[in-house]
Amino acid sequence: MASGNAIRGSRVGAGPMGEAERGESAPRLRLSFWCSNGHETQPSFASDAQVPDTWDCPRCGFPAGQDRENPPAPPRTEPYKTHLAYVRERRSDADGEAILAEALAKLRGEI
């Protein structure tokens, strides 16, 4: 026998969600930001919020600015350096030759 429960099949909190339940929304401001790839993003801000100078583009991740003709430059990424590249930054070729000669002399038993 079916019970006489009228709210069968619904969950707690179910029902129409409208302005009456949530209250009035804050006034919004939509601004356009452009990245160096020409993508346009239009985030919305509260009208009394401080608007940032740059915004990350959701399509490419580059920084975007409000000036369409002069967007911010993409960040420069340094390529991966090997251990040898770091050693070459610290030592000259003459230093390397001296260290190699000392190591070879040590192996030969001359030192």
C-alpha positions as a printed NumPy array, in Angstrom:
array([[  0.   ,   0.   ,   0.   ],
       [  1.401,   3.43 ,  -0.911],
       [  1.795,   5.916,   1.858],
       [  0.015,   9.239,   1.764],
       [  3.234,  11.288,   1.81 ],
       [  2.79 ,  14.212,  -0.608],
       [  6.512,  15.078,  -0.894],
       [  7.608,  11.665,  -1.996],
       [ 10.493,  11.745,  -4.46 ],
       [ 11.83 ,  15.152,  -3.5  ],
       [ 14.8  ,  16.036,  -1.358],
       [ 15.383,  18.528,   1.407],
       [ 15.785,  22.003,  -0.031],
       [ 14.158,  21.109,  -3.338],
       [ 11.917,  23.704,  -4.81 ],
       [ 11.983,  26.763,  -6.977],
       [ 14.974,  28.977,  -6.371],
       [ 14.156,  32.522,  -7.226],
       [ 14.886,  36.071,  -6.208],
       [ 12.327,  35.778,  -3.417],
       [ 14.36 ,  33.061,  -1.677],
       [ 17.879,  34.298,  -2.435],
       [ 17.341,  38.011,  -2.113],
       [ 18.346,  40.762,  -4.479],
       [ 21.547,  40.286,  -6.467],
       [ 24.304,  42.844,  -6.127],
       [ 24.702,  45.257,  -9.038],
       [ 27.234,  43.839, -11.495],
       [ 29.739,  45.302, -13.939],
       [ 30.964,  43.311, -16.966],
       [ 34.353,  44.318, -18.347],
       [ 36.277,  43.04 , -21.353],
       [ 39.871,  41.852, -21.062],
       [ 42.062,  40.873, -24.065],
       [ 45.192,  38.697, -24.081],
       [ 48.063,  38.834, -26.58 ],
       [ 46.402,  36.04 , -28.623],
       [ 43.312,  38.219, -29.159],
       [ 41.005,  36.221, -26.88 ],
       [ 38.305,  38.266, -25.146],
       [ 37.187,  37.472, -21.606],
       [ 34.258,  39.202, -19.911],
       [ 34.264,  38.521, -16.166],
       [ 31.656,  40.248, -14.029],
       [ 32.537,  42.19 , -10.912],
       [ 30.452,  43.73 ,  -8.186],
       [ 29.973,  47.397,  -9.035],
       [ 31.752,  48.498,  -5.853],
       [ 34.677,  46.011,  -6.177],
       [ 38.192,  47.026,  -7.149],
       [ 38.852,  45.85 , -10.71 ],
       [ 42.284,  44.211, -11.261],
       [ 44.669,  45.509, -13.931],
       [ 45.131,  42.056, -15.475],
       [ 43.017,  38.907, -15.686],
       [ 44.152,  35.402, -16.683],
       [ 42.76 ,  34.317, -20.053],
       [ 40.737,  31.096, -19.571],
       [ 41.603,  29.89 , -23.099],
       [ 45.404,  30.247, -23.184],
       [ 46.395,  31.272, -19.642],
       [ 48.201,  34.446, -20.739],
       [ 47.572,  37.667, -18.831],
       [ 44.835,  39.853, -20.323],
       [ 44.354,  43.609, -19.999],
       [ 41.542,  46.047, -20.7  ],
       [ 43.344,  47.763, -23.621],
       [ 42.501,  45.773, -26.752],
       [ 45.233,  47.393, -28.864],
       [ 47.976,  46.96 , -26.269],
       [ 47.486,  43.704, -24.276],
       [ 50.085,  42.622, -21.668],
       [ 53.018,  40.6  , -22.96 ],
       [ 52.98 ,  36.853, -22.239],
       [ 55.337,  35.736, -19.455],
       [ 58.754,  34.627, -20.581],
       [ 59.525,  31.059, -19.602],
       [ 63.112,  29.963, -19.215],
       [ 64.012,  26.655, -20.86 ],
       [ 65.086,  23.72 , -18.712],
       [ 68.795,  23.842, -17.889],
       [ 70.924,  20.76 , -17.451],
       [ 73.551,  20.357, -14.762],
       [ 76.245,  20.964, -17.386],
       [ 74.643,  24.291, -18.357],
       [ 74.806,  25.476, -14.739],
       [ 78.462,  24.372, -14.485],
       [ 79.299,  26.283, -17.679],
       [ 77.747,  29.42 , -16.179],
       [ 80.003,  29.18 , -13.126],
       [ 83.295,  28.111, -14.755],
       [ 85.217,  29.183, -17.828],
       [ 86.858,  26.768, -20.29 ],
       [ 90.249,  27.474, -18.704],
       [ 88.908,  26.528, -15.255],
       [ 87.498,  23.312, -16.711],
       [ 90.837,  22.407, -18.335],
       [ 92.668,  22.996, -15.043],
       [ 90.226,  20.816, -13.077],
       [ 90.437,  18.07 , -15.713],
       [ 94.256,  18.14 , -15.693],
       [ 94.294,  17.926, -11.884],
       [ 91.851,  14.964, -11.902],
       [ 93.873,  13.12 , -14.57 ],
       [ 97.122,  13.687, -12.669],
       [ 95.478,  12.334,  -9.523],
       [ 94.297,   9.199, -11.383],
       [ 97.749,   8.599, -12.852],
       [ 99.287,   8.849,  -9.422],
       [101.353,  11.907, -10.248],
       [100.055,  13.842,  -7.232]])
